Amino acid sequence: MSTSSLFAPTTVAGLALRNRVVMSPMTRRFSPGGVPNQAVADYYRRRAEAGVGVIITEGVAVDHPAAVDHADIPNFHGPALDQWKTIAASVTSAGAAFIPQLWHIGGHRSLTADPPNASAPSLSPSGVYEPGKPFGTPATEVEIEAVIQAYAKGARDAAAIGASGVEIHGAHGYLIDQFFWAATNQRQDRYGGDMIERLRFATEVIKACREAVGPSFPIFFRYSQFKQVDYKARLCQSPDELAAFLQPLVDAGVDVFDCSQRRFWEPEFEGSPLNLAGWTKTLTGKPTMTVGSVGLDGDVVASLREGVDVIAASSLDKLDVMLDRGDFDLVGVGRALLADPHWVEKVRDGQTDGLAGFTRAALETLV
Ligand SMILES: Cc1cc2nc3c(=O)[nH]c(=O)nc-3n(C[C@H](O)[C@H](O)[C@H](O)COP(=O)(O)O)c2cc1C
């Protein structure tokens, strides 16, 4: 096993990084009243001190009443901001870049709150979060503008508290992805229609964020083909469709694409070994991050739904080949880093026998 490329210093979108390992954003619901406490701060600091290159926070709520539907998901506004400022300082002083992930769940229900909080305010493109499943009301143009401004405020605040950049969560069937997906965006106005029109909300969000932070503050954008409500869904069926999807996002101001897959080694389209991050880099020329079962042998659905303990260093060999080929620039590690704060040190030093595996029990604590 060689993971030298993974641990080599690099510069991405102007950010000097000590290695390519990114802590992937993971909702933890440990912030009472939406304010991250000392335990949350320590959780992030531990991983920064143990060598992670970039920490992307759990999804944090933008300043909008329908952004999230669980009281213990952290906000990125109000009293929470002071705490995030302290966390940003402790993470960056420990040598990692710090990137909050701005989140609005849209009409999505059932995954953020358990049981679903049906009385929470909801806003979505067309009042459905899954084909045939109505929830809430379609957003008016005035409401859409308010949400765009909430993202812009989040990006401005990220820069103000000393974050290294900001990530916009455009994946997994949440608000931005609900606009992308024809099944959940049935609007007749300028925010609905063909894919280019369904991209309008995202591009307006990105442009507003870019305007808020200026040209040199890195903006990451996470997207996925799949949705949590439909793992088989695909936004783009071919490289040409993907190119047409990505270009407006590039033009709007994205610096780095975080390309969410469940298993990073799976090719995105037939006839090429490139995965989603590989294609995205090839088509846009922008730096990309891959993610999905790094260091593990089972994907996130298996381990969250079935509770299986998954750990395997074998996927790291595949990762090395792809990194050395230049397919992508950054590597997201989710559950493996959630379970073991010392994942980077142990893998780097070849101590993979000592890695803690991921079990559902890991979700109950902030180790
Ligand atoms: C508990 C948990 C919470 C997650 N929350 C988020 C989130 O807030 N935002 C996001 O974009 N992805 C979220 N994800 C997805 C992860 O960032 C990552 O893409 C996924 O777990 C695959 O990586 P892995 O196989 O290394 O775990 C979450 C995953 C887990 C396990």
mmCIF file of C-alpha atoms and ligand atoms in Angstrom:
data_model
loop_
_atom_site.group_PDB
_atom_site.id
_atom_site.type_symbol
_atom_site.label_atom_id
_atom_site.label_comp_id
_atom_site.label_asym_id
_atom_site.label_seq_id
_atom_site.Cartn_x
_atom_site.Cartn_y
_atom_site.Cartn_z
ATOM 1 C CA MET A 1 0.000 0.000 0.000
ATOM 2 C CA SER A 2 1.372 3.394 -0.944
ATOM 3 C CA THR A 3 -0.567 6.533 -0.263
ATOM 4 C CA SER A 4 2.188 9.034 -0.916
ATOM 5 C CA SER A 5 0.061 11.158 -3.256
ATOM 6 C CA LEU A 6 -2.690 11.373 -0.653
ATOM 7 C CA PHE A 7 -0.303 12.821 1.913
ATOM 8 C CA ALA A 8 1.666 15.137 -0.357
ATOM 9 C CA PRO A 9 1.160 18.876 0.227
ATOM 10 C CA THR A 10 -0.757 20.672 -2.492
ATOM 11 C CA THR A 11 -2.394 23.980 -3.358
ATOM 12 C CA VAL A 12 -6.036 23.989 -4.411
ATOM 13 C CA ALA A 13 -7.924 27.144 -5.368
ATOM 14 C CA GLY A 14 -5.212 29.202 -3.682
ATOM 15 C CA LEU A 15 -5.385 27.173 -0.451
ATOM 16 C CA ALA A 16 -2.042 25.733 0.624
ATOM 17 C CA LEU A 17 -2.871 22.311 2.094
ATOM 18 C CA ARG A 18 -0.628 19.904 3.991
ATOM 19 C CA ASN A 19 -2.255 16.937 2.271
ATOM 20 C CA ARG A 20 -5.268 16.002 0.160
ATOM 21 C CA VAL A 21 -7.424 14.467 2.880
ATOM 22 C CA VAL A 22 -10.715 16.266 3.429
ATOM 23 C CA MET A 23 -13.083 15.487 6.280
ATOM 24 C CA SER A 24 -16.337 15.065 4.392
ATOM 25 C CA PRO A 25 -19.349 17.014 5.746
ATOM 26 C CA MET A 26 -21.311 14.945 8.266
ATOM 27 C CA THR A 27 -24.435 16.027 10.110
ATOM 28 C CA ARG A 28 -24.086 15.068 13.773
ATOM 29 C CA ARG A 29 -27.003 16.768 15.591
ATOM 30 C CA PHE A 30 -24.894 17.562 18.645
ATOM 31 C CA SER A 31 -25.461 21.331 18.776
ATOM 32 C CA PRO A 32 -28.234 22.047 21.302
ATOM 33 C CA GLY A 33 -30.442 24.874 20.130
ATOM 34 C CA GLY A 34 -28.397 25.145 16.940
ATOM 35 C CA VAL A 35 -25.234 26.325 18.716
ATOM 36 C CA PRO A 36 -22.119 24.112 18.528
ATOM 37 C CA ASN A 37 -20.737 23.563 22.039
ATOM 38 C CA GLN A 38 -17.300 22.665 23.357
ATOM 39 C CA ALA A 39 -17.752 18.980 22.509
ATOM 40 C CA VAL A 40 -18.346 19.902 18.856
ATOM 41 C CA ALA A 41 -15.340 22.223 18.910
ATOM 42 C CA ASP A 42 -13.155 19.452 20.375
ATOM 43 C CA TYR A 43 -14.431 16.943 17.785
ATOM 44 C CA TYR A 44 -13.212 19.139 14.923
ATOM 45 C CA ARG A 45 -9.984 20.178 16.696
ATOM 46 C CA ARG A 46 -9.034 16.530 17.318
ATOM 47 C CA ARG A 47 -9.157 15.789 13.610
ATOM 48 C CA ALA A 48 -7.241 18.935 12.680
ATOM 49 C CA GLU A 49 -4.542 18.122 15.241
ATOM 50 C CA ALA A 50 -4.361 14.575 13.869
ATOM 51 C CA GLY A 51 -3.373 15.700 10.386
ATOM 52 C CA VAL A 52 -6.536 16.170 8.301
ATOM 53 C CA GLY A 53 -5.849 18.614 5.440
ATOM 54 C CA VAL A 54 -9.285 20.209 5.132
ATOM 55 C CA ILE A 55 -12.271 20.069 7.456
ATOM 56 C CA ILE A 56 -15.631 20.610 5.815
ATOM 57 C CA THR A 57 -18.163 21.011 8.598
ATOM 58 C CA GLU A 58 -21.407 19.183 8.926
ATOM 59 C CA GLY A 59 -24.178 20.915 6.979
ATOM 60 C CA VAL A 60 -24.892 24.220 8.774
ATOM 61 C CA ALA A 61 -28.215 26.023 8.479
ATOM 62 C CA VAL A 62 -28.317 29.209 6.451
ATOM 63 C CA ASP A 63 -30.291 32.053 8.006
ATOM 64 C CA HIS A 64 -33.755 31.057 6.827
ATOM 65 C CA PRO A 65 -36.628 29.648 8.927
ATOM 66 C CA ALA A 66 -37.039 26.529 6.761
ATOM 67 C CA ALA A 67 -33.313 25.748 6.418
ATOM 68 C CA VAL A 68 -33.300 22.692 8.728
ATOM 69 C CA ASP A 69 -35.896 20.835 10.772
ATOM 70 C CA HIS A 70 -33.974 19.640 13.799
ATOM 71 C CA ALA A 71 -33.049 21.842 16.762
ATOM 72 C CA ASP A 72 -29.637 20.213 17.273
ATOM 73 C CA ILE A 73 -28.344 20.808 13.760
ATOM 74 C CA PRO A 74 -25.982 23.781 14.016
ATOM 75 C CA ASN A 75 -26.931 27.159 12.638
ATOM 76 C CA PHE A 76 -24.599 29.407 10.740
ATOM 77 C CA HIS A 77 -26.153 32.600 12.041
ATOM 78 C CA GLY A 78 -26.991 34.232 15.355
ATOM 79 C CA PRO A 79 -25.198 33.053 18.517
ATOM 80 C CA ALA A 80 -23.738 30.032 16.685
ATOM 81 C CA LEU A 81 -21.409 32.271 14.679
ATOM 82 C CA ASP A 82 -19.209 33.156 17.652
ATOM 83 C CA GLN A 83 -18.691 29.464 18.314
ATOM 84 C CA TRP A 84 -17.879 28.790 14.676
ATOM 85 C CA LYS A 85 -15.344 31.615 14.831
ATOM 86 C CA THR A 86 -13.610 29.902 17.761
ATOM 87 C CA ILE A 87 -13.736 26.538 15.954
ATOM 88 C CA ALA A 88 -12.327 28.080 12.750
ATOM 89 C CA ALA A 89 -9.424 29.522 14.734
ATOM 90 C CA SER A 90 -8.669 26.260 16.530
ATOM 91 C CA VAL A 91 -8.855 24.171 13.341
ATOM 92 C CA THR A 92 -6.737 26.515 11.245
ATOM 93 C CA SER A 93 -4.155 26.990 13.997
ATOM 94 C CA ALA A 94 -3.832 23.192 14.081
ATOM 95 C CA GLY A 95 -2.887 23.281 10.400
ATOM 96 C CA ALA A 96 -6.116 22.319 8.600
ATOM 97 C CA ALA A 97 -8.252 24.442 6.293
ATOM 98 C CA PHE A 98 -11.750 25.073 7.644
ATOM 99 C CA ILE A 99 -14.803 25.165 5.378
ATOM 100 C CA PRO A 100 -18.403 25.442 6.584
ATOM 101 C CA GLN A 101 -20.983 23.660 4.446
ATOM 102 C CA LEU A 102 -24.027 25.914 3.877
ATOM 103 C CA TRP A 103 -27.240 23.898 3.920
ATOM 104 C CA HIS A 104 -30.932 24.299 3.245
ATOM 105 C CA ILE A 105 -32.928 21.083 3.191
ATOM 106 C CA GLY A 106 -35.807 22.435 1.101
ATOM 107 C CA GLY A 107 -38.845 20.195 1.225
ATOM 108 C CA HIS A 108 -36.749 17.240 2.332
ATOM 109 C CA ARG A 109 -38.123 15.457 5.351
ATOM 110 C CA SER A 110 -37.392 12.224 7.219
ATOM 111 C CA LEU A 111 -33.591 12.158 7.184
ATOM 112 C CA THR A 112 -32.723 15.238 9.187
ATOM 113 C CA ALA A 113 -35.264 14.761 11.973
ATOM 114 C CA ASP A 114 -36.228 11.361 13.252
ATOM 115 C CA PRO A 115 -39.205 11.157 13.481
ATOM 116 C CA PRO A 116 -39.815 13.733 10.725
ATOM 117 C CA ASN A 117 -40.860 17.118 12.002
ATOM 118 C CA ALA A 118 -43.924 17.661 9.845
ATOM 119 C CA SER A 119 -44.792 20.944 11.537
ATOM 120 C CA ALA A 120 -41.459 22.611 10.722
ATOM 121 C CA PRO A 121 -41.683 25.328 8.062
ATOM 122 C CA SER A 122 -40.890 24.032 4.613
ATOM 123 C CA LEU A 123 -39.987 25.552 1.283
ATOM 124 C CA SER A 124 -39.243 23.773 -1.968
ATOM 125 C CA PRO A 125 -39.420 24.345 -5.735
ATOM 126 C CA SER A 126 -42.774 22.647 -6.240
ATOM 127 C CA GLY A 127 -44.023 21.399 -2.868
ATOM 128 C CA VAL A 128 -42.711 17.855 -3.440
ATOM 129 C CA TYR A 129 -39.464 16.407 -2.123
ATOM 130 C CA GLU A 130 -39.771 13.073 -3.860
ATOM 131 C CA PRO A 131 -41.894 12.086 -6.855
ATOM 132 C CA GLY A 132 -45.461 11.700 -5.629
ATOM 133 C CA LYS A 133 -44.645 12.901 -2.086
ATOM 134 C CA PRO A 134 -46.024 16.385 -1.466
ATOM 135 C CA PHE A 135 -44.636 18.457 1.350
ATOM 136 C CA GLY A 136 -44.981 22.164 2.006
ATOM 137 C CA THR A 137 -45.660 24.774 -0.604
ATOM 138 C CA PRO A 138 -43.844 25.859 -3.762
ATOM 139 C CA ALA A 139 -41.542 28.798 -3.071
ATOM 140 C CA THR A 140 -42.606 32.183 -4.411
ATOM 141 C CA GLU A 141 -40.013 34.281 -6.239
ATOM 142 C CA VAL A 142 -39.816 36.541 -3.188
ATOM 143 C CA GLU A 143 -39.047 33.522 -0.992
ATOM 144 C CA ILE A 144 -36.458 32.296 -3.472
ATOM 145 C CA GLU A 145 -34.710 35.660 -3.337
ATOM 146 C CA ALA A 146 -34.691 35.520 0.484
ATOM 147 C CA VAL A 147 -33.005 32.111 0.408
ATOM 148 C CA ILE A 148 -30.415 33.294 -2.113
ATOM 149 C CA GLN A 149 -29.607 36.188 0.214
ATOM 150 C CA ALA A 150 -29.379 33.765 3.152
ATOM 151 C CA TYR A 151 -26.686 31.780 1.307
ATOM 152 C CA ALA A 152 -24.846 35.006 0.444
ATOM 153 C CA LYS A 153 -24.951 36.043 4.102
ATOM 154 C CA GLY A 154 -23.596 32.630 5.075
ATOM 155 C CA ALA A 155 -20.689 32.996 2.649
ATOM 156 C CA ARG A 156 -19.975 36.541 3.874
ATOM 157 C CA ASP A 157 -20.037 35.343 7.486
ATOM 158 C CA ALA A 158 -17.738 32.426 6.626
ATOM 159 C CA ALA A 159 -15.142 34.879 5.364
ATOM 160 C CA ALA A 160 -15.733 37.169 8.359
ATOM 161 C CA ILE A 161 -15.160 34.454 10.996
ATOM 162 C CA GLY A 162 -11.870 33.367 9.445
ATOM 163 C CA ALA A 163 -12.960 30.286 7.494
ATOM 164 C CA SER A 164 -10.661 29.194 4.669
ATOM 165 C CA GLY A 165 -13.523 28.934 2.186
ATOM 166 C CA VAL A 166 -17.152 27.931 1.999
ATOM 167 C CA GLU A 167 -19.031 24.975 0.549
ATOM 168 C CA ILE A 168 -22.516 25.178 -0.935
ATOM 169 C CA HIS A 169 -24.452 21.913 -0.481
ATOM 170 C CA GLY A 170 -26.046 21.250 -3.861
ATOM 171 C CA ALA A 171 -26.277 17.453 -3.474
ATOM 172 C CA HIS A 172 -28.333 14.538 -2.158
ATOM 173 C CA GLY A 173 -31.850 15.822 -2.857
ATOM 174 C CA TYR A 174 -31.800 18.926 -0.648
ATOM 175 C CA LEU A 175 -33.026 22.358 -1.736
ATOM 176 C CA ILE A 176 -30.578 23.158 -4.535
ATOM 177 C CA ASP A 177 -30.759 19.594 -5.858
ATOM 178 C CA GLN A 178 -34.579 19.770 -5.704
ATOM 179 C CA PHE A 179 -34.318 22.596 -8.238
ATOM 180 C CA PHE A 180 -31.946 20.526 -10.425
ATOM 181 C CA TRP A 181 -34.129 17.414 -10.524
ATOM 182 C CA ALA A 182 -37.075 17.477 -12.956
ATOM 183 C CA ALA A 183 -39.036 15.171 -10.637
ATOM 184 C CA THR A 184 -39.063 17.781 -7.857
ATOM 185 C CA ASN A 185 -38.950 20.941 -9.947
ATOM 186 C CA GLN A 186 -42.172 21.314 -11.900
ATOM 187 C CA ARG A 187 -42.114 25.098 -11.945
ATOM 188 C CA GLN A 188 -43.414 26.998 -14.928
ATOM 189 C CA ASP A 189 -41.449 30.186 -14.210
ATOM 190 C CA ARG A 190 -37.793 30.973 -14.940
ATOM 191 C CA TYR A 191 -36.630 28.595 -12.184
ATOM 192 C CA GLY A 192 -38.165 25.558 -13.911
ATOM 193 C CA GLY A 193 -38.099 23.999 -17.392
ATOM 194 C CA ASP A 194 -35.088 22.388 -19.046
ATOM 195 C CA MET A 195 -31.860 21.660 -17.175
ATOM 196 C CA ILE A 196 -30.394 25.071 -17.925
ATOM 197 C CA GLU A 197 -33.465 26.712 -16.397
ATOM 198 C CA ARG A 198 -33.438 24.343 -13.430
ATOM 199 C CA LEU A 199 -29.829 25.421 -12.827
ATOM 200 C CA ARG A 200 -30.874 29.056 -12.413
ATOM 201 C CA PHE A 201 -31.465 28.881 -8.653
ATOM 202 C CA ALA A 202 -28.020 27.356 -8.041
ATOM 203 C CA THR A 203 -26.249 29.833 -10.283
ATOM 204 C CA GLU A 204 -27.986 32.744 -8.561
ATOM 205 C CA VAL A 205 -26.930 31.342 -5.179
ATOM 206 C CA ILE A 206 -23.324 30.925 -6.334
ATOM 207 C CA LYS A 207 -23.195 34.391 -7.920
ATOM 208 C CA ALA A 208 -24.606 35.992 -4.772
ATOM 209 C CA CYS A 209 -22.025 34.147 -2.657
ATOM 210 C CA ARG A 210 -19.231 35.150 -5.011
ATOM 211 C CA GLU A 211 -20.332 38.768 -4.844
ATOM 212 C CA ALA A 212 -20.402 38.545 -1.053
ATOM 213 C CA VAL A 213 -16.884 37.144 -0.659
ATOM 214 C CA GLY A 214 -14.945 38.629 -3.593
ATOM 215 C CA PRO A 215 -12.847 36.851 -6.212
ATOM 216 C CA SER A 216 -10.262 35.046 -4.083
ATOM 217 C CA PHE A 217 -12.263 33.343 -1.303
ATOM 218 C CA PRO A 218 -12.650 29.686 -2.354
ATOM 219 C CA ILE A 219 -16.179 28.481 -3.084
ATOM 220 C CA PHE A 220 -16.670 24.706 -3.093
ATOM 221 C CA PHE A 221 -19.845 23.247 -4.584
ATOM 222 C CA ARG A 222 -21.028 19.735 -3.686
ATOM 223 C CA TYR A 223 -23.262 17.902 -6.120
ATOM 224 C CA SER A 224 -24.318 14.319 -6.720
ATOM 225 C CA GLN A 225 -26.108 12.342 -9.355
ATOM 226 C CA PHE A 226 -28.077 10.413 -6.692
ATOM 227 C CA LYS A 227 -30.630 11.659 -4.200
ATOM 228 C CA GLN A 228 -31.176 10.171 -0.759
ATOM 229 C CA VAL A 229 -34.768 9.591 -1.781
ATOM 230 C CA ASP A 230 -33.659 7.860 -4.997
ATOM 231 C CA TYR A 231 -30.194 6.356 -5.220
ATOM 232 C CA LYS A 232 -30.746 5.396 -8.853
ATOM 233 C CA ALA A 233 -31.575 8.942 -9.995
ATOM 234 C CA ARG A 234 -29.054 10.548 -12.346
ATOM 235 C CA LEU A 235 -29.023 14.212 -13.314
ATOM 236 C CA CYS A 236 -26.753 13.652 -16.302
ATOM 237 C CA GLN A 237 -26.714 10.555 -18.505
ATOM 238 C CA SER A 238 -23.627 11.332 -20.590
ATOM 239 C CA PRO A 239 -20.430 13.391 -20.530
ATOM 240 C CA ASP A 240 -22.090 15.918 -22.865
ATOM 241 C CA GLU A 241 -25.002 16.365 -20.477
ATOM 242 C CA LEU A 242 -22.603 16.672 -17.564
ATOM 243 C CA ALA A 243 -20.569 19.319 -19.396
ATOM 244 C CA ALA A 244 -23.744 21.327 -20.075
ATOM 245 C CA PHE A 245 -24.746 20.995 -16.406
ATOM 246 C CA LEU A 246 -21.379 22.067 -15.009
ATOM 247 C CA GLN A 247 -20.522 25.024 -17.215
ATOM 248 C CA PRO A 248 -23.132 27.443 -15.787
ATOM 249 C CA LEU A 249 -21.918 26.547 -12.276
ATOM 250 C CA VAL A 250 -18.325 27.305 -13.308
ATOM 251 C CA ASP A 251 -19.407 30.572 -14.918
ATOM 252 C CA ALA A 252 -21.247 31.543 -11.746
ATOM 253 C CA GLY A 253 -18.060 31.255 -9.700
ATOM 254 C CA VAL A 254 -17.396 27.741 -8.363
ATOM 255 C CA ASP A 255 -13.710 27.123 -7.568
ATOM 256 C CA VAL A 256 -13.784 23.472 -6.493
ATOM 257 C CA PHE A 257 -16.337 20.744 -7.210
ATOM 258 C CA ASP A 258 -16.988 18.235 -4.411
ATOM 259 C CA CYS A 259 -18.374 15.299 -6.390
ATOM 260 C CA SER A 260 -20.402 13.047 -4.134
ATOM 261 C CA GLN A 261 -20.445 9.335 -4.922
ATOM 262 C CA ARG A 262 -21.081 6.376 -2.634
ATOM 263 C CA ARG A 263 -18.141 4.323 -3.993
ATOM 264 C CA PHE A 264 -15.350 6.458 -5.440
ATOM 265 C CA TRP A 265 -13.892 3.658 -7.587
ATOM 266 C CA GLU A 266 -16.995 3.323 -9.765
ATOM 267 C CA PRO A 267 -16.680 4.797 -13.279
ATOM 268 C CA GLU A 268 -19.338 7.413 -14.025
ATOM 269 C CA PHE A 269 -19.910 6.605 -17.695
ATOM 270 C CA GLU A 270 -19.223 3.509 -19.760
ATOM 271 C CA GLY A 271 -15.987 3.387 -21.728
ATOM 272 C CA SER A 272 -13.789 5.359 -19.301
ATOM 273 C CA PRO A 273 -12.353 4.663 -15.848
ATOM 274 C CA LEU A 274 -13.069 8.240 -14.724
ATOM 275 C CA ASN A 275 -15.394 8.638 -11.751
ATOM 276 C CA LEU A 276 -17.640 11.664 -11.173
ATOM 277 C CA ALA A 277 -14.764 13.799 -9.866
ATOM 278 C CA GLY A 278 -12.579 12.638 -12.747
ATOM 279 C CA TRP A 279 -15.130 13.632 -15.353
ATOM 280 C CA THR A 280 -15.846 16.911 -13.589
ATOM 281 C CA LYS A 281 -12.174 17.845 -13.591
ATOM 282 C CA THR A 282 -11.764 16.831 -17.227
ATOM 283 C CA LEU A 283 -14.829 18.747 -18.374
ATOM 284 C CA THR A 284 -14.340 21.946 -16.355
ATOM 285 C CA GLY A 285 -10.599 22.173 -15.729
ATOM 286 C CA LYS A 286 -11.475 22.969 -12.111
ATOM 287 C CA PRO A 287 -10.004 21.138 -9.116
ATOM 288 C CA THR A 288 -12.246 18.383 -7.803
ATOM 289 C CA MET A 289 -12.747 16.276 -4.699
ATOM 290 C CA THR A 290 -13.842 12.669 -4.748
ATOM 291 C CA VAL A 291 -15.574 10.891 -1.873
ATOM 292 C CA GLY A 292 -17.303 7.612 -1.172
ATOM 293 C CA SER A 293 -16.119 4.609 0.868
ATOM 294 C CA VAL A 294 -12.477 5.675 1.085
ATOM 295 C CA GLY A 295 -10.786 3.175 3.410
ATOM 296 C CA LEU A 296 -14.002 1.198 3.731
ATOM 297 C CA ASP A 297 -15.511 -1.773 1.952
ATOM 298 C CA GLY A 298 -19.182 -0.915 2.266
ATOM 299 C CA ASP A 299 -20.996 2.230 1.269
ATOM 300 C CA VAL A 300 -22.780 4.726 3.450
ATOM 301 C CA VAL A 301 -26.240 3.298 2.817
ATOM 302 C CA ALA A 302 -25.192 -0.180 3.906
ATOM 303 C CA SER A 303 -23.613 1.046 7.091
ATOM 304 C CA LEU A 304 -26.326 3.506 8.088
ATOM 305 C CA ARG A 305 -29.316 1.318 7.245
ATOM 306 C CA GLU A 306 -27.911 -2.093 8.066
ATOM 307 C CA GLY A 307 -25.426 -1.060 10.740
ATOM 308 C CA VAL A 308 -22.584 -3.140 9.302
ATOM 309 C CA ASP A 309 -19.075 -2.492 10.487
ATOM 310 C CA VAL A 310 -16.969 -1.711 7.453
ATOM 311 C CA ILE A 311 -13.265 -1.174 7.273
ATOM 312 C CA ALA A 312 -10.769 -1.983 4.548
ATOM 313 C CA ALA A 313 -7.520 -0.486 3.477
ATOM 314 C CA SER A 314 -7.821 -2.162 0.074
ATOM 315 C CA SER A 315 -9.758 0.733 -1.448
ATOM 316 C CA LEU A 316 -6.690 2.909 -0.789
ATOM 317 C CA ASP A 317 -4.751 1.048 -3.487
ATOM 318 C CA LYS A 318 -7.408 1.958 -6.048
ATOM 319 C CA LEU A 319 -7.352 5.510 -4.747
ATOM 320 C CA ASP A 320 -3.610 5.810 -5.297
ATOM 321 C CA VAL A 321 -3.899 4.774 -8.927
ATOM 322 C CA MET A 322 -6.552 7.404 -9.568
ATOM 323 C CA LEU A 323 -4.717 10.136 -7.656
ATOM 324 C CA ASP A 324 -1.465 9.416 -9.470
ATOM 325 C CA ARG A 325 -3.324 9.588 -12.771
ATOM 326 C CA GLY A 326 -4.464 13.090 -11.765
ATOM 327 C CA ASP A 327 -8.168 12.218 -11.838
ATOM 328 C CA PHE A 328 -8.944 14.535 -8.895
ATOM 329 C CA ASP A 329 -7.200 16.769 -6.368
ATOM 330 C CA LEU A 330 -8.837 16.109 -3.020
ATOM 331 C CA VAL A 331 -10.167 13.036 -1.259
ATOM 332 C CA GLY A 332 -13.137 13.170 1.089
ATOM 333 C CA VAL A 333 -13.183 10.774 4.006
ATOM 334 C CA GLY A 334 -16.480 10.467 5.844
ATOM 335 C CA ARG A 335 -17.348 7.568 8.131
ATOM 336 C CA ALA A 336 -13.744 6.406 8.528
ATOM 337 C CA LEU A 337 -12.822 9.788 10.034
ATOM 338 C CA LEU A 338 -15.994 9.959 12.064
ATOM 339 C CA ALA A 339 -15.066 6.644 13.688
ATOM 340 C CA ASP A 340 -11.355 7.327 14.090
ATOM 341 C CA PRO A 341 -9.977 10.846 14.541
ATOM 342 C CA HIS A 342 -6.476 9.461 13.967
ATOM 343 C CA TRP A 343 -7.297 7.985 10.557
ATOM 344 C CA VAL A 344 -4.780 10.186 8.702
ATOM 345 C CA GLU A 345 -1.861 9.414 11.000
ATOM 346 C CA LYS A 346 -2.605 5.691 11.089
ATOM 347 C CA VAL A 347 -2.990 5.325 7.322
ATOM 348 C CA ARG A 348 -0.010 7.532 6.601
ATOM 349 C CA ASP A 349 2.161 5.496 8.978
ATOM 350 C CA GLY A 350 0.908 2.143 7.683
ATOM 351 C CA GLN A 351 -0.849 1.279 10.955
ATOM 352 C CA THR A 352 -4.070 0.256 9.275
ATOM 353 C CA ASP A 353 -4.547 -2.680 11.661
ATOM 354 C CA GLY A 354 -5.174 -0.135 14.396
ATOM 355 C CA LEU A 355 -7.960 1.714 12.594
ATOM 356 C CA ALA A 356 -11.330 1.905 14.298
ATOM 357 C CA GLY A 357 -14.085 0.604 12.032
ATOM 358 C CA PHE A 358 -17.354 2.434 11.529
ATOM 359 C CA THR A 359 -20.490 1.195 13.241
ATOM 360 C CA ARG A 360 -23.825 2.877 13.782
ATOM 361 C CA ALA A 361 -22.793 3.283 17.414
ATOM 362 C CA ALA A 362 -20.243 5.878 16.272
ATOM 363 C CA LEU A 363 -23.165 8.159 15.439
ATOM 364 C CA GLU A 364 -24.118 8.367 19.108
ATOM 365 C CA THR A 365 -20.911 10.022 20.262
ATOM 366 C CA LEU A 366 -18.539 12.811 19.290
ATOM 367 C CA VAL A 367 -15.294 10.853 19.684
HETATM 368 C C1 LIG B 1 -23.643 10.566 9.625
HETATM 369 C C2 LIG B 1 -23.472 11.186 8.273
HETATM 370 C C3 LIG B 1 -23.919 12.484 8.056
HETATM 371 C C4 LIG B 1 -23.761 13.094 6.796
HETATM 372 N N1 LIG B 1 -24.132 14.404 6.632
HETATM 373 C C5 LIG B 1 -23.822 15.046 5.477
HETATM 374 C C6 LIG B 1 -23.994 16.457 5.366
HETATM 375 O O1 LIG B 1 -24.374 17.164 6.320
HETATM 376 N N2 LIG B 1 -23.702 17.023 4.171
HETATM 377 C C7 LIG B 1 -23.250 16.285 3.111
HETATM 378 O O2 LIG B 1 -23.012 16.848 2.039
HETATM 379 N N3 LIG B 1 -23.047 14.960 3.211
HETATM 380 C C8 LIG B 1 -23.292 14.329 4.369
HETATM 381 N N4 LIG B 1 -22.984 13.000 4.503
HETATM 382 C C9 LIG B 1 -22.305 12.292 3.399
HETATM 383 C C10 LIG B 1 -20.780 12.287 3.619
HETATM 384 O O3 LIG B 1 -20.223 13.583 3.518
HETATM 385 C C11 LIG B 1 -20.066 11.392 2.595
HETATM 386 O O4 LIG B 1 -20.259 11.917 1.317
HETATM 387 C C12 LIG B 1 -20.567 9.954 2.649
HETATM 388 O O5 LIG B 1 -20.625 9.483 3.989
HETATM 389 C C13 LIG B 1 -19.665 9.029 1.844
HETATM 390 O O6 LIG B 1 -18.373 9.063 2.366
HETATM 391 P P1 LIG B 1 -17.837 7.802 3.266
HETATM 392 O O7 LIG B 1 -18.149 6.587 2.462
HETATM 393 O O8 LIG B 1 -16.358 8.080 3.409
HETATM 394 O O9 LIG B 1 -18.579 7.823 4.557
HETATM 395 C C14 LIG B 1 -23.160 12.375 5.736
HETATM 396 C C15 LIG B 1 -22.739 11.049 5.967
HETATM 397 C C16 LIG B 1 -22.865 10.462 7.209
HETATM 398 C C17 LIG B 1 -22.341 9.073 7.432
#
